[in-house]
Structures are given as C-alpha cells and as structure tokens.
PDB file of C-alpha atoms and ligand atoms in Angstrom:
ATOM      1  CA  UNK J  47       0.000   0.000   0.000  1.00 49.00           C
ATOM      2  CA  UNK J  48       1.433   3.486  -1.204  1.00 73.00           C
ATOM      3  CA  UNK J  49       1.355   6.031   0.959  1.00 81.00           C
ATOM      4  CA  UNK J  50      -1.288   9.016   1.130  1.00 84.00           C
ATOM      5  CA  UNK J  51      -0.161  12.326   0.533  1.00 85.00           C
ATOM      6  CA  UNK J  52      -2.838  14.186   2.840  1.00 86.00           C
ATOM      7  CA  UNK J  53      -4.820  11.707   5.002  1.00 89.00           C
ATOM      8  CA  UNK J  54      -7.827  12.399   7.024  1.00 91.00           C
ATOM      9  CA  UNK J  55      -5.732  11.511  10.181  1.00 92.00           C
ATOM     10  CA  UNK J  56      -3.072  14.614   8.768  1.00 92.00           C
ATOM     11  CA  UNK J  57      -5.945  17.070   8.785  1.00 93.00           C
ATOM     12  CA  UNK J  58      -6.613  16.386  12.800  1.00 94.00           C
ATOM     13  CA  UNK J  59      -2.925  16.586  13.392  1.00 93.00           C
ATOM     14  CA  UNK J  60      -3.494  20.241  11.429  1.00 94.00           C
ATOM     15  CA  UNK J  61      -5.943  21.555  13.243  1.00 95.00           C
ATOM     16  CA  UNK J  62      -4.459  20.356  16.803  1.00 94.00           C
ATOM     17  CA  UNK J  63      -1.360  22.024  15.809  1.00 93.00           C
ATOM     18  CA  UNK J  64      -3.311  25.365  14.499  1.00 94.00           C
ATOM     19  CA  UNK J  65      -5.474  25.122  17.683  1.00 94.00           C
ATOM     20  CA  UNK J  66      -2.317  24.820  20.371  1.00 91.00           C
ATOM     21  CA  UNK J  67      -0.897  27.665  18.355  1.00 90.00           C
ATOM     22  CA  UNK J  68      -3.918  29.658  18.477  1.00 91.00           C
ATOM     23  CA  UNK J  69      -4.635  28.903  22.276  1.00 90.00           C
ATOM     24  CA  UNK J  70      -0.784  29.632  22.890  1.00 85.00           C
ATOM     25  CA  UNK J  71      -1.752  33.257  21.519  1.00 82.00           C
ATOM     26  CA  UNK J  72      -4.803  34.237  23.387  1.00 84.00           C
ATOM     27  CA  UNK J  73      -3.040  32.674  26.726  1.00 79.00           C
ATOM     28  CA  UNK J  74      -0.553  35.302  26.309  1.00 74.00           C
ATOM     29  CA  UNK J  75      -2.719  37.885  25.617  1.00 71.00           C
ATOM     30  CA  UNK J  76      -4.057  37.570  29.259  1.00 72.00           C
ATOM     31  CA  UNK J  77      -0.924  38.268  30.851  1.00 64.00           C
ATOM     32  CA  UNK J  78      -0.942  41.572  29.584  1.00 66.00           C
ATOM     33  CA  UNK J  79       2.305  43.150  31.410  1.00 73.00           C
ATOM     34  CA  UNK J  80       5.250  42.739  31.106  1.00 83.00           C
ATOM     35  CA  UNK J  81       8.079  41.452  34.041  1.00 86.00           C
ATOM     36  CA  UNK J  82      10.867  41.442  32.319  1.00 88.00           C
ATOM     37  CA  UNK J  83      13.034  41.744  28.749  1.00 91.00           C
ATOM     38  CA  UNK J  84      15.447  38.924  27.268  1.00 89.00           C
ATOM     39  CA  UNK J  85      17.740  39.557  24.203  1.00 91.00           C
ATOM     40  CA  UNK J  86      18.778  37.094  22.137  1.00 87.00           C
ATOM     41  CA  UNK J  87      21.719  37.177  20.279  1.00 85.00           C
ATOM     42  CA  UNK J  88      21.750  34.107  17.620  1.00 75.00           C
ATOM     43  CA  UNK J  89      20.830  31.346  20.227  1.00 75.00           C
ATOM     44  CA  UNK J  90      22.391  32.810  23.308  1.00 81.00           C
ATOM     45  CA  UNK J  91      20.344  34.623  25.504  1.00 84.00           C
ATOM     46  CA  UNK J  92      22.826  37.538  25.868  1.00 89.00           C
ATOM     47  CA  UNK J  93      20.721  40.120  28.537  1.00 88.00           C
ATOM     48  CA  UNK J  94      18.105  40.022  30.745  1.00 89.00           C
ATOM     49  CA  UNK J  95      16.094  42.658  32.608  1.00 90.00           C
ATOM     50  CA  UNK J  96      13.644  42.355  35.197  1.00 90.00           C
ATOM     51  CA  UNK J  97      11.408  46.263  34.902  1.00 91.00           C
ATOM     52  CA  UNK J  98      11.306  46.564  38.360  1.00 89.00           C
ATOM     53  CA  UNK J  99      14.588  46.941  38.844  1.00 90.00           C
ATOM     54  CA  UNK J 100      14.447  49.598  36.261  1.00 90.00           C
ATOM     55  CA  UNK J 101      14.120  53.397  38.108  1.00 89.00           C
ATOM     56  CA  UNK J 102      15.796  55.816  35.274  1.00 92.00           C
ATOM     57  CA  UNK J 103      15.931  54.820  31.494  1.00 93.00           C
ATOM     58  CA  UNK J 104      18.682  52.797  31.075  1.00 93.00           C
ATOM     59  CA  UNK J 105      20.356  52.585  27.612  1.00 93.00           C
ATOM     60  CA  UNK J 106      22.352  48.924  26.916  1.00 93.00           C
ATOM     61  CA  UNK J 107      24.241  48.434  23.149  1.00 94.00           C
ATOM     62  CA  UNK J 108      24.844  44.927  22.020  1.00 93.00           C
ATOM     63  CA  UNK J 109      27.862  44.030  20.304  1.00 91.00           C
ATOM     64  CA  UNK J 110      26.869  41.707  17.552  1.00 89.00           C
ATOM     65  CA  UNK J 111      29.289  39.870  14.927  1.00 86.00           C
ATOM     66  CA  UNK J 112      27.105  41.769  12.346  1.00 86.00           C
ATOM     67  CA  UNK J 113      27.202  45.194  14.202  1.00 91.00           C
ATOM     68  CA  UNK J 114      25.886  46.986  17.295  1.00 94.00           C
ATOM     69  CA  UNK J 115      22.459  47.977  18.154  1.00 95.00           C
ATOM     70  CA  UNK J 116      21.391  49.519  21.224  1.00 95.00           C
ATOM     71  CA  UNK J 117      18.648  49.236  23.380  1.00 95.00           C
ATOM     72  CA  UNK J 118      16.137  51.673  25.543  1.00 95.00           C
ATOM     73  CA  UNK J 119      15.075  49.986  28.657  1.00 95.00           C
ATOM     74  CA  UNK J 120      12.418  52.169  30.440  1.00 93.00           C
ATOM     75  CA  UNK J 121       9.676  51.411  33.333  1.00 89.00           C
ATOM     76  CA  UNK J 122       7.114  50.495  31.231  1.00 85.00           C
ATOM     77  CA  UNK J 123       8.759  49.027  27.905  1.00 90.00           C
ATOM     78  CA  UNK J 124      11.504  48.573  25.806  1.00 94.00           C
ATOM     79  CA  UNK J 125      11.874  50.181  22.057  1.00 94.00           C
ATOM     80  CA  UNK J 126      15.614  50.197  20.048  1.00 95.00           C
ATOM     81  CA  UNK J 127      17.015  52.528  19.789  1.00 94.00           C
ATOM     82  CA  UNK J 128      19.571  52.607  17.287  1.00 93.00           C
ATOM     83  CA  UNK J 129      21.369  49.536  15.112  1.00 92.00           C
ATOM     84  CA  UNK J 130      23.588  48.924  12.103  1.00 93.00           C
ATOM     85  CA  UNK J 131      21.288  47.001   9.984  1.00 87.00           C
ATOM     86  CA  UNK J 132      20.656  48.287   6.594  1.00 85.00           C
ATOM     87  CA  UNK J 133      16.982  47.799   6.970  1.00 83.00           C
ATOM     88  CA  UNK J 134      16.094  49.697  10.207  1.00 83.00           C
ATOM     89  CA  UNK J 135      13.137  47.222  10.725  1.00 83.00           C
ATOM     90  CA  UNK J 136      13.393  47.076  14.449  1.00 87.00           C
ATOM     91  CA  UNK J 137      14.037  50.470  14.997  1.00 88.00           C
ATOM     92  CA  UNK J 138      10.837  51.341  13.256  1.00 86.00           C
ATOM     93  CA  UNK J 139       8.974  48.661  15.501  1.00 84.00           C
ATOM     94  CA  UNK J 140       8.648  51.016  18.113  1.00 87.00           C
ATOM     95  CA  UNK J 141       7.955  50.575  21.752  1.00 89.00           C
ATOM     96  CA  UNK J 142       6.774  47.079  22.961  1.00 89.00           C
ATOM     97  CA  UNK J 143       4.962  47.202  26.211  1.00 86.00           C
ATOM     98  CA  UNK J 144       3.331  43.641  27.071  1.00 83.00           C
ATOM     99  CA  UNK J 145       4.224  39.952  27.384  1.00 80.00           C
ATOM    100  CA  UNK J 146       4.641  38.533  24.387  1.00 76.00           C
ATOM    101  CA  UNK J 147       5.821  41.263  22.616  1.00 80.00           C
ATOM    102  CA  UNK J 148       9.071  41.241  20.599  1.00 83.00           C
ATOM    103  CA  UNK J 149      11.099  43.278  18.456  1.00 87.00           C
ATOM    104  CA  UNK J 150      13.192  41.784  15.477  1.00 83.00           C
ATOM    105  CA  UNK J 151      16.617  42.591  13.816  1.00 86.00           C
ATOM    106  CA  UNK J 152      16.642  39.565  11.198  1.00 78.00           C
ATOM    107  CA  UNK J 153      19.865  41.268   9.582  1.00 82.00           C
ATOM    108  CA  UNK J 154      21.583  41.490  13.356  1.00 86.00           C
ATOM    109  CA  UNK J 155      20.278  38.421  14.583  1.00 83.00           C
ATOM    110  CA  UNK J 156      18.947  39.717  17.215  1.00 88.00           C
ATOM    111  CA  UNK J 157      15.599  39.077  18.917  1.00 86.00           C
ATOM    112  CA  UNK J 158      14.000  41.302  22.376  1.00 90.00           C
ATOM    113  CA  UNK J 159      11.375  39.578  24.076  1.00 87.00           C
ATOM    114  CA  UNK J 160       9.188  40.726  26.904  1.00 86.00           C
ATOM    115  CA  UNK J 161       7.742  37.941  28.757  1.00 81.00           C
ATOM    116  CA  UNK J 162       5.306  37.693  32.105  1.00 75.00           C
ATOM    117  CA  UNK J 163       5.246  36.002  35.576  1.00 65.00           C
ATOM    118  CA  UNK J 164       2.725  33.872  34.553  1.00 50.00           C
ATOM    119  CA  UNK J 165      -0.377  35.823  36.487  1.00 43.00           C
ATOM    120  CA  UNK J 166      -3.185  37.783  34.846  1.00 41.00           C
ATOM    121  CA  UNK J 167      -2.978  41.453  34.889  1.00 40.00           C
ATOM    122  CA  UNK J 168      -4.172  43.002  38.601  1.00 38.00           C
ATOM    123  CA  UNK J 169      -4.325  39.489  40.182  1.00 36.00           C
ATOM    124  CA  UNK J 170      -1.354  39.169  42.543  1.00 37.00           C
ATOM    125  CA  UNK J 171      -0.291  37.147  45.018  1.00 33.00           C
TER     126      UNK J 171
ATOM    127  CA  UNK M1215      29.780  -5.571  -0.388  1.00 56.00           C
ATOM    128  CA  UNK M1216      28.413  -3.757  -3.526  1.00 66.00           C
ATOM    129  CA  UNK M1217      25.562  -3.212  -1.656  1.00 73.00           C
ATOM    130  CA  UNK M1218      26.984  -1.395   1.346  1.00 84.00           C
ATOM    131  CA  UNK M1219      29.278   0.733  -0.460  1.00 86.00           C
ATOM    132  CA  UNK M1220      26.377   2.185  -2.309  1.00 84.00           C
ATOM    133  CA  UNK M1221      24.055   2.057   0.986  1.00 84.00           C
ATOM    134  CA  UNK M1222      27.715   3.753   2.475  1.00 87.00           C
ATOM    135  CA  UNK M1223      27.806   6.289  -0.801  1.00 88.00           C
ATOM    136  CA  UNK M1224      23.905   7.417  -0.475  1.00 85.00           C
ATOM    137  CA  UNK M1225      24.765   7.946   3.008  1.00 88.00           C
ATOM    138  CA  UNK M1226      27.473  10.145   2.186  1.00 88.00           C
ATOM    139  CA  UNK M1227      25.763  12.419  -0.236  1.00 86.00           C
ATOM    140  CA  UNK M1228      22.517  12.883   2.032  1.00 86.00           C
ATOM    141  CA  UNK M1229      25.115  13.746   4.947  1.00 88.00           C
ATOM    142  CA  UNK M1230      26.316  16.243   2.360  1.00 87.00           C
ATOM    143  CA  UNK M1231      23.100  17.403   1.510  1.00 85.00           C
ATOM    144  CA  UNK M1232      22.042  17.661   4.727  1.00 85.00           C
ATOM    145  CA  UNK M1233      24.844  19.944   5.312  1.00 84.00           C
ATOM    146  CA  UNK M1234      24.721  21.966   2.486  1.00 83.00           C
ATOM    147  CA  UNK M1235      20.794  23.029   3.447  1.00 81.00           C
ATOM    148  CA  UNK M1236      21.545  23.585   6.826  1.00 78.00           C
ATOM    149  CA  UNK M1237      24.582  26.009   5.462  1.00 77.00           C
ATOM    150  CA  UNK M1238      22.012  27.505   3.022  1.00 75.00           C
ATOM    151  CA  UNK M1239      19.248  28.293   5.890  1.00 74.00           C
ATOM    152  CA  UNK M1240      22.123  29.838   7.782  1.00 66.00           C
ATOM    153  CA  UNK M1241      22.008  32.693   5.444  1.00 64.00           C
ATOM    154  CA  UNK M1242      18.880  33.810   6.513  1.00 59.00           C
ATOM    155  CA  UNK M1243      19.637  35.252   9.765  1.00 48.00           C
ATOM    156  CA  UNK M1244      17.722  33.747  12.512  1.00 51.00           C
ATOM    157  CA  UNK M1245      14.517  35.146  12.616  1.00 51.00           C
ATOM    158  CA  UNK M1246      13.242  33.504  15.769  1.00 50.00           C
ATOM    159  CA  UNK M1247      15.426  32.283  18.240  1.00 46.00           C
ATOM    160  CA  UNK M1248      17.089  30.351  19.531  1.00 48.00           C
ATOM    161  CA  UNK M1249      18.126  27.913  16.866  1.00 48.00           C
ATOM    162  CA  UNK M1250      14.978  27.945  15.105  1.00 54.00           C
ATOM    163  CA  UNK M1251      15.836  26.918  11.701  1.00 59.00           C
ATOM    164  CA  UNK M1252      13.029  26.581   8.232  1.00 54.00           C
ATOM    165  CA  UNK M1253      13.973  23.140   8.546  1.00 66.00           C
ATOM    166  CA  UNK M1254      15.312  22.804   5.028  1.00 71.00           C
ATOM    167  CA  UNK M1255      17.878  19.972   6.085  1.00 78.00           C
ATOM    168  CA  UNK M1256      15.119  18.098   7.501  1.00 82.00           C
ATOM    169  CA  UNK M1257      14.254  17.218   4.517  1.00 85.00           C
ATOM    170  CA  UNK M1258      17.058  15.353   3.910  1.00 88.00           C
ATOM    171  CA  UNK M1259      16.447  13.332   7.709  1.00 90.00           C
ATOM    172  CA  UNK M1260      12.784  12.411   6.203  1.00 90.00           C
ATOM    173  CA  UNK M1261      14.350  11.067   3.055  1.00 88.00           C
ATOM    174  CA  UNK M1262      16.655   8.938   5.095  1.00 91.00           C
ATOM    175  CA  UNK M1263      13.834   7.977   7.682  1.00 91.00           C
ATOM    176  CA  UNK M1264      11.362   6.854   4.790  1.00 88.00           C
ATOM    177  CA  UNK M1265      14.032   5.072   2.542  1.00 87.00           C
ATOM    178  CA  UNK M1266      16.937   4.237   4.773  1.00 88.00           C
ATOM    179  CA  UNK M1267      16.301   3.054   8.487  1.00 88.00           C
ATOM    180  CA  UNK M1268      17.685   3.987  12.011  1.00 92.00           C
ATOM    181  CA  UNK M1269      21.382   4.076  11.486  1.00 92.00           C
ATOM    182  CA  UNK M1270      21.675   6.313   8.612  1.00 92.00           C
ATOM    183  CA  UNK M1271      19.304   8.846   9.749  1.00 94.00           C
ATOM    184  CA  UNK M1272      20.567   8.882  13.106  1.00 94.00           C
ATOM    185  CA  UNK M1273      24.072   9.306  11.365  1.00 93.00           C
ATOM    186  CA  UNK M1274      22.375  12.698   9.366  1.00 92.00           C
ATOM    187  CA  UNK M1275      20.750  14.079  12.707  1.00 93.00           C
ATOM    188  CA  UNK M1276      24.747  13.469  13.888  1.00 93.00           C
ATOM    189  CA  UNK M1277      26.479  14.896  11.427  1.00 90.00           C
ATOM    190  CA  UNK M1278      23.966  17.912  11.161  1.00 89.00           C
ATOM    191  CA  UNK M1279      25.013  18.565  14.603  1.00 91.00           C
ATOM    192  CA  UNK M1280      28.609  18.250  14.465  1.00 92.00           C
ATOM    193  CA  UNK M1281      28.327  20.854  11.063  1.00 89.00           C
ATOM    194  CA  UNK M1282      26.352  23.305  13.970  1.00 86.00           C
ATOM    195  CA  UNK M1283      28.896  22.962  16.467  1.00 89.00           C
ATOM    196  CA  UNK M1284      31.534  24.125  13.978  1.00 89.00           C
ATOM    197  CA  UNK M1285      29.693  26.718  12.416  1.00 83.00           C
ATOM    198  CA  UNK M1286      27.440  28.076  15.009  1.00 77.00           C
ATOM    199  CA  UNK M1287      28.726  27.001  18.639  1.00 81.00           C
ATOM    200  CA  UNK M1288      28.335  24.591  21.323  1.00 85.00           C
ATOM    201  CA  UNK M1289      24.464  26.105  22.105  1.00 82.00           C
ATOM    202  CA  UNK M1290      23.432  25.768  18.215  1.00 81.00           C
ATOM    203  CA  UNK M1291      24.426  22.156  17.988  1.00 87.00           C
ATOM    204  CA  UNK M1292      22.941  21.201  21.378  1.00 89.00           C
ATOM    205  CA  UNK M1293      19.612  22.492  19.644  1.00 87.00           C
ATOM    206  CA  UNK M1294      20.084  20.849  16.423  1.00 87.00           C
ATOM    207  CA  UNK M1295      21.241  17.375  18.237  1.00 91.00           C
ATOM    208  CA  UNK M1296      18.179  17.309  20.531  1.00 92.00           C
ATOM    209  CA  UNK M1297      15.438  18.730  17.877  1.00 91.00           C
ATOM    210  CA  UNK M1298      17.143  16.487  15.135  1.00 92.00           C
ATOM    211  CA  UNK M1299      16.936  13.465  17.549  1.00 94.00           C
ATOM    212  CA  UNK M1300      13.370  13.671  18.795  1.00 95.00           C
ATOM    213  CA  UNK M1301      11.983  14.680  15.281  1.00 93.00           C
ATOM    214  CA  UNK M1302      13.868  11.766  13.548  1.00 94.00           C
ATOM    215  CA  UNK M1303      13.083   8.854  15.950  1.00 96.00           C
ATOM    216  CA  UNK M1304       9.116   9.946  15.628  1.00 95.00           C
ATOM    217  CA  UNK M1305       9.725  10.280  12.007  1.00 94.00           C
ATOM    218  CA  UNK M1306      11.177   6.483  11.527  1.00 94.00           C
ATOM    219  CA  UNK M1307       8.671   5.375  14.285  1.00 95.00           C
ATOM    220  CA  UNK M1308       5.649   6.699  12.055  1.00 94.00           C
ATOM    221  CA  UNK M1309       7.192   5.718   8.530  1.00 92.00           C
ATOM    222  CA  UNK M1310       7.337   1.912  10.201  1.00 91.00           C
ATOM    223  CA  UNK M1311       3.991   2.144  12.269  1.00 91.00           C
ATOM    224  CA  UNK M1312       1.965   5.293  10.990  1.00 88.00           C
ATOM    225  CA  UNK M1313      -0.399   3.744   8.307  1.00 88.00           C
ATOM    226  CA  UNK M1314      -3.222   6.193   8.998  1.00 91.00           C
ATOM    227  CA  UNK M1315      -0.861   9.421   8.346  1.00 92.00           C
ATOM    228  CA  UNK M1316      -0.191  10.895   5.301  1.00 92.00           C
ATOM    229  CA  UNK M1317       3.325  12.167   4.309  1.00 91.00           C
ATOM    230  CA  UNK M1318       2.115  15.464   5.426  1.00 92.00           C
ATOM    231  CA  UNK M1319       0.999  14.740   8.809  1.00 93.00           C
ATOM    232  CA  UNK M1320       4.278  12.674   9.431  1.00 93.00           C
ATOM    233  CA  UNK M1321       6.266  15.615   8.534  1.00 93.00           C
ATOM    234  CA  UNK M1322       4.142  18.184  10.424  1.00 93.00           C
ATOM    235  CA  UNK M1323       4.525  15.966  13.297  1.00 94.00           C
ATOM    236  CA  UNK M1324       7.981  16.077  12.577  1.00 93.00           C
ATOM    237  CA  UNK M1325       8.484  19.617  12.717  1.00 91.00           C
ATOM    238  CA  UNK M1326       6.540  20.127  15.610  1.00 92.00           C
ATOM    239  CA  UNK M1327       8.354  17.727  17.681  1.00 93.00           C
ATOM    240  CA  UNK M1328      11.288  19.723  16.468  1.00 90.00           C
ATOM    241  CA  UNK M1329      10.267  22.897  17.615  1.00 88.00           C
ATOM    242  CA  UNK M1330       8.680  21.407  20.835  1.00 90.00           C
ATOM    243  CA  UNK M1331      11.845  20.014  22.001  1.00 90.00           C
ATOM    244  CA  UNK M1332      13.684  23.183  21.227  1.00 85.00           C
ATOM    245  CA  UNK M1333      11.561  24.957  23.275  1.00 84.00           C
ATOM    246  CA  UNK M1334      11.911  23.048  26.413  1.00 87.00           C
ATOM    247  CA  UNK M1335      15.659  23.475  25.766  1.00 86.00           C
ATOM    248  CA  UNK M1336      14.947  26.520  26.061  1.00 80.00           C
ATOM    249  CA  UNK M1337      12.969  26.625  28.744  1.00 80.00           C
ATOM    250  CA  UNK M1338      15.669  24.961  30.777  1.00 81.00           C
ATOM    251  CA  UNK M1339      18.192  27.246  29.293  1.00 77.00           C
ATOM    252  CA  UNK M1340      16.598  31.091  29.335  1.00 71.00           C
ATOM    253  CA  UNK M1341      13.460  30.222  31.351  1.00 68.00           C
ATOM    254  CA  UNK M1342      10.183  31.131  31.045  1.00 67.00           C
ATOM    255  CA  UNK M1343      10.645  34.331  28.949  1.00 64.00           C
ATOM    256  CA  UNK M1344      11.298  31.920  26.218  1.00 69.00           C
ATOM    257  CA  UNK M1345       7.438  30.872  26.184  1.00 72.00           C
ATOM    258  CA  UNK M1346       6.734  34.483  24.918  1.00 72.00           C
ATOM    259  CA  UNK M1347       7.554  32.895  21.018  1.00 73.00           C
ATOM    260  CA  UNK M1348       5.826  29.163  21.972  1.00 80.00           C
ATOM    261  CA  UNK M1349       2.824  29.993  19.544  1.00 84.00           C
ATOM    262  CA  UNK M1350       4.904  31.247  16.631  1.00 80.00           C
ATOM    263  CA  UNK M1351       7.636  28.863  17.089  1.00 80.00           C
ATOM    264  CA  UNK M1352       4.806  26.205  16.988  1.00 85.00           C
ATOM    265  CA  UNK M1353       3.026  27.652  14.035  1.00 87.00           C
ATOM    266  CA  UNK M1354       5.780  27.670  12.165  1.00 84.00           C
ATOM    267  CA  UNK M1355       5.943  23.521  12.112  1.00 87.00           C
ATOM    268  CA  UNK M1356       3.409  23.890   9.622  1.00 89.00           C
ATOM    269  CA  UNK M1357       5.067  25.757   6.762  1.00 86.00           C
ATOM    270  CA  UNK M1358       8.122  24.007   7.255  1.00 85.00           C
ATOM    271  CA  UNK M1359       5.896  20.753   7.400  1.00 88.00           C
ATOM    272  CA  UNK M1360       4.441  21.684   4.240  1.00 88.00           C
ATOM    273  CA  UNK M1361       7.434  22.185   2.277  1.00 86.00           C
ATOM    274  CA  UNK M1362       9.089  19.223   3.705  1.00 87.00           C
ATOM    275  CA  UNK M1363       6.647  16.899   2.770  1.00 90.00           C
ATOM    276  CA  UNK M1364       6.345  18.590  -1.001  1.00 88.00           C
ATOM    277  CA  UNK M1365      10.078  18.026  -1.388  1.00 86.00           C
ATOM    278  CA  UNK M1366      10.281  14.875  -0.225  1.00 86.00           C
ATOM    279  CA  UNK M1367       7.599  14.462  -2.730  1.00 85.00           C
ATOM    280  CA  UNK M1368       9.695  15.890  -5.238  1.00 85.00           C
ATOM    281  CA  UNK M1369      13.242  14.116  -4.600  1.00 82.00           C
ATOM    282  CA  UNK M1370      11.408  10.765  -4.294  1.00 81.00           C
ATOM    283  CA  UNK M1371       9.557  11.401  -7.891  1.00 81.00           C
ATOM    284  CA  UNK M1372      12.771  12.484  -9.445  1.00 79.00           C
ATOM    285  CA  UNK M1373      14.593   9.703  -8.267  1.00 76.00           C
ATOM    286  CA  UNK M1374      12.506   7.267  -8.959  1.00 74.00           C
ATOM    287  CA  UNK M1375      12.104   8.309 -12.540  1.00 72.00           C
ATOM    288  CA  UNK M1376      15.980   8.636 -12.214  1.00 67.00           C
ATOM    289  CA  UNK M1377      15.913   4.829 -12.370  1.00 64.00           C
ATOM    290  CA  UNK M1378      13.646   4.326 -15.381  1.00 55.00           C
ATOM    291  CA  UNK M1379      10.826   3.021 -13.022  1.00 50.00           C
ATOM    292  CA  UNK M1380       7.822   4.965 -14.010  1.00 47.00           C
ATOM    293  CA  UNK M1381       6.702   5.554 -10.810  1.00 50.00           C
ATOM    294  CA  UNK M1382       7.062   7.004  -7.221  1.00 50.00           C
ATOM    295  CA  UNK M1383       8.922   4.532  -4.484  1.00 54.00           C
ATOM    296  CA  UNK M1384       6.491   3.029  -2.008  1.00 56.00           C
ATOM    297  CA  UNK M1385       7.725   5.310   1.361  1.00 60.00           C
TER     298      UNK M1385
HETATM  299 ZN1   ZN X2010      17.421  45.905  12.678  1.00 65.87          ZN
END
C-alpha cells in the first residue's frame, strides 16, 4: 500500500497544531504586562532585565558579529534605539509594552522579548 | 559488499546534503530564536527515515550537529542534536507504524516535535521568557511541514524516474 499524501488523520494533526498555536496566543494575551526583557543574540540569551529593577531609562548596546544595536530599557517598555542594519526594521517597531511582545533585527540576529510572571494582569499574590 | 558501499555512498551524499541546506538556511539570519531553523535539512532526515532506516538517519541528525557545532557554537548544535533526535526517531517510528498518516501529517509531526523540544531546551536554558515565542515557534511547524513533505515528494519522484521506473517509491 502506497502512501497518502494528505490523510484524514493529517488534517486532525493540522488543526491540533493550528489550535495549540492559536490557544498559545490568546493565553498570552491575558498576561498583559510585562516582568521582564530577554535579548537574544543568535541562540544565546545575551541580557536580561527584570522592569522593576528599572528606576531611570537605562540605555544597553549589544555588540553583535554583524554590528551593534542599542537598546532603551524604560519602566514600562523597551523600544531600540539605534542599530547597524541596513533595513532599520526594528528600529521602526517602536515601543513594545506587554508579554509577548518582541522586536526583530533579522539582519543582526537579534531578537528582544518581553515575557510575564505567569499571572493575569491586577491578580497578585 | 556492492551493496553497502552504495548504501555507504547514499549515506554520504545525504550527509552532504544535509549539510549543504543547513549552510544555506544559515544565510537567513535567525529570525526567531534560539536555533529555530526553516527546517530545510530536515528534509534530507525524512528522506533517510522513509528510505533508509535507524542508522543512517541517526548518522544525518549526527552529522547535522557536528556541522552546527563548527559553524554556530556549542548552544546551536545542542539544539540541532536534541530537535534532530526527537523529530527523527518519531519520524522512523511513524514511517514503520503510521499507516493512517499521510506524508504530510508525518512531517508536520515532525516539525513540531522539532520545535517542541527546542523549546523546552529553552525553557531549561533562558526560562520562562522563552514561552513568549511558543505559539509562533509552533506555528511555524506547519510551513516548514508543508514544504518538507512537497520536497520529499519531489526528490522521491525524481529519483525514482531517475531509475527508469515509471513511478514514485512506495515510502
Ligand atoms: Zn534591525
């Protein structure tokens, strides 16, 4: 017996994979604030900041094989700054604010994420 | 003896091949981290799981690892070695005992174990911030599912006409 290309079984692995995705997305749309930023740097999670630790703006430039680009960390979000790749893609992002958010510099190689604690926004414990 | 030197030569040129896409995805900058790849060379890992057996595709996932930790660092080819691993013994474990699936659904299922076992290396190497990208990362298995299974499609067609036999090999 040959082989199916597209089974019936292939379109419930589909739509479990679609749905985990999906359900993976609203789940992190109820943790709406953000704990802390992680930059990655190829694989290697180079920095990590945890915003309450953050009183004053604090500025922090990366040193990447492909070039700097440099980062402003403030209270309530993280945006960059400034970086050496020709298409000025994550510069243009803007401020990101909430968990789940991230900023990309495909030509750097970097990545920012912001990521929760886990609890919905105003329950705390 | 005939026969293992040209079981020993298609090993050689899908190790090669496998290399050679994994070189070629390199070029596009990682978009997502960490280590998450198109999949490309994977590919080359479902050809050897649905022709070849354990030992040669285990020998691919190997030497796609060894080609990261030269190229990329000690990090990069613990990621490839413990994606390629996971992905490739559910691959040859649903090739054998899969009849239900479909070459697609093996090869989504495939790509998501890829990604899922990335991510809980991860997990245990950046923590939980890493679970901001889950849903993406996960999402993404079904592009790269998609045009796995489509060129596996392809190579198996091509070879199979390669050898004058009118039609696909039973996978
Ligand atoms: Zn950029």
């Amino acid at each position: 017996m040959k082989r199916k290309w597209f089974s019936v079984l292939d379109l419930a692995v589909l739509l479990t994979v679609l749905a985990l995705s999906l359900g993976g997305f609203l789940w992190l749309r109820t943790r709406e604030r953000a704990e802390s930023v992680s930059v990655f740097c190829g694989d290697e999670c180079v920095f990590t900041l945890a915003f309450e630790d953050v009183e004053e703006p604090v500025s922090h430039t990366l040193q990447t094989e492909r070039g700097t680009l440099t980062l402003l960390i403030e209270k309530d979000g993280v945006c960059v700054t400034d970086a050496a790749c020709p298409d000025g893609v994550c510069a243009r992002t803007g401020k990101i604010a909430r968990a789940g958010e991230s900023i990309v510099c495909a030509p750097l190689g970097v990545v920012v994420v912001l990521s929760g604690d886990g609890t919905v926004d105003g329950v705390t414990g | 003896m005939k026969t293992n030197v040209k079981k020993l030569t298609r090993l050689a040129l899908l190790c090669a091949a496998a290399i050679a896409l994994s070189a070629f995805e390199g070029l596009f900058t990682p978009l997502l981290p960490p280590g998450a790849k198109a999949g490309l060379s994977n590919v080359v890992v479902m050809l050897a799981a649905s022709t070849m057996g354990w030992l040669p595709t285990l020998t691919v996932v190997l030497f796609k690892a060894v080609f990261a930790l030269l190229s990329r660092g000690a990090v990069s080819a613990a990621f490839s070695a413990l994606g390629g691993l996971c992905s490739a013994i559910l691959l040859l474990f649903l090739f054998r005992y899969g009849k239900l699936l479909g070459v697609f659904g093996i090869s989504l299922l495939g790509a998501f174990t890829h990604s899922a076992a990335q991510l809980l290396l991860s997990y245990a190497l950046y923590g939980a911030a890493i679970f901001a990208y889950a849903p993406v990362f996960l999402l993404l298995s079904v592009p790269s599912g998609l045009i796995t299974a489509a060129a596996l499609r392809a190579t198996l067609a091509l070879s199979s006409r390669r050898q004058h036999q009118g039609k696909e090999r039973k996978i």
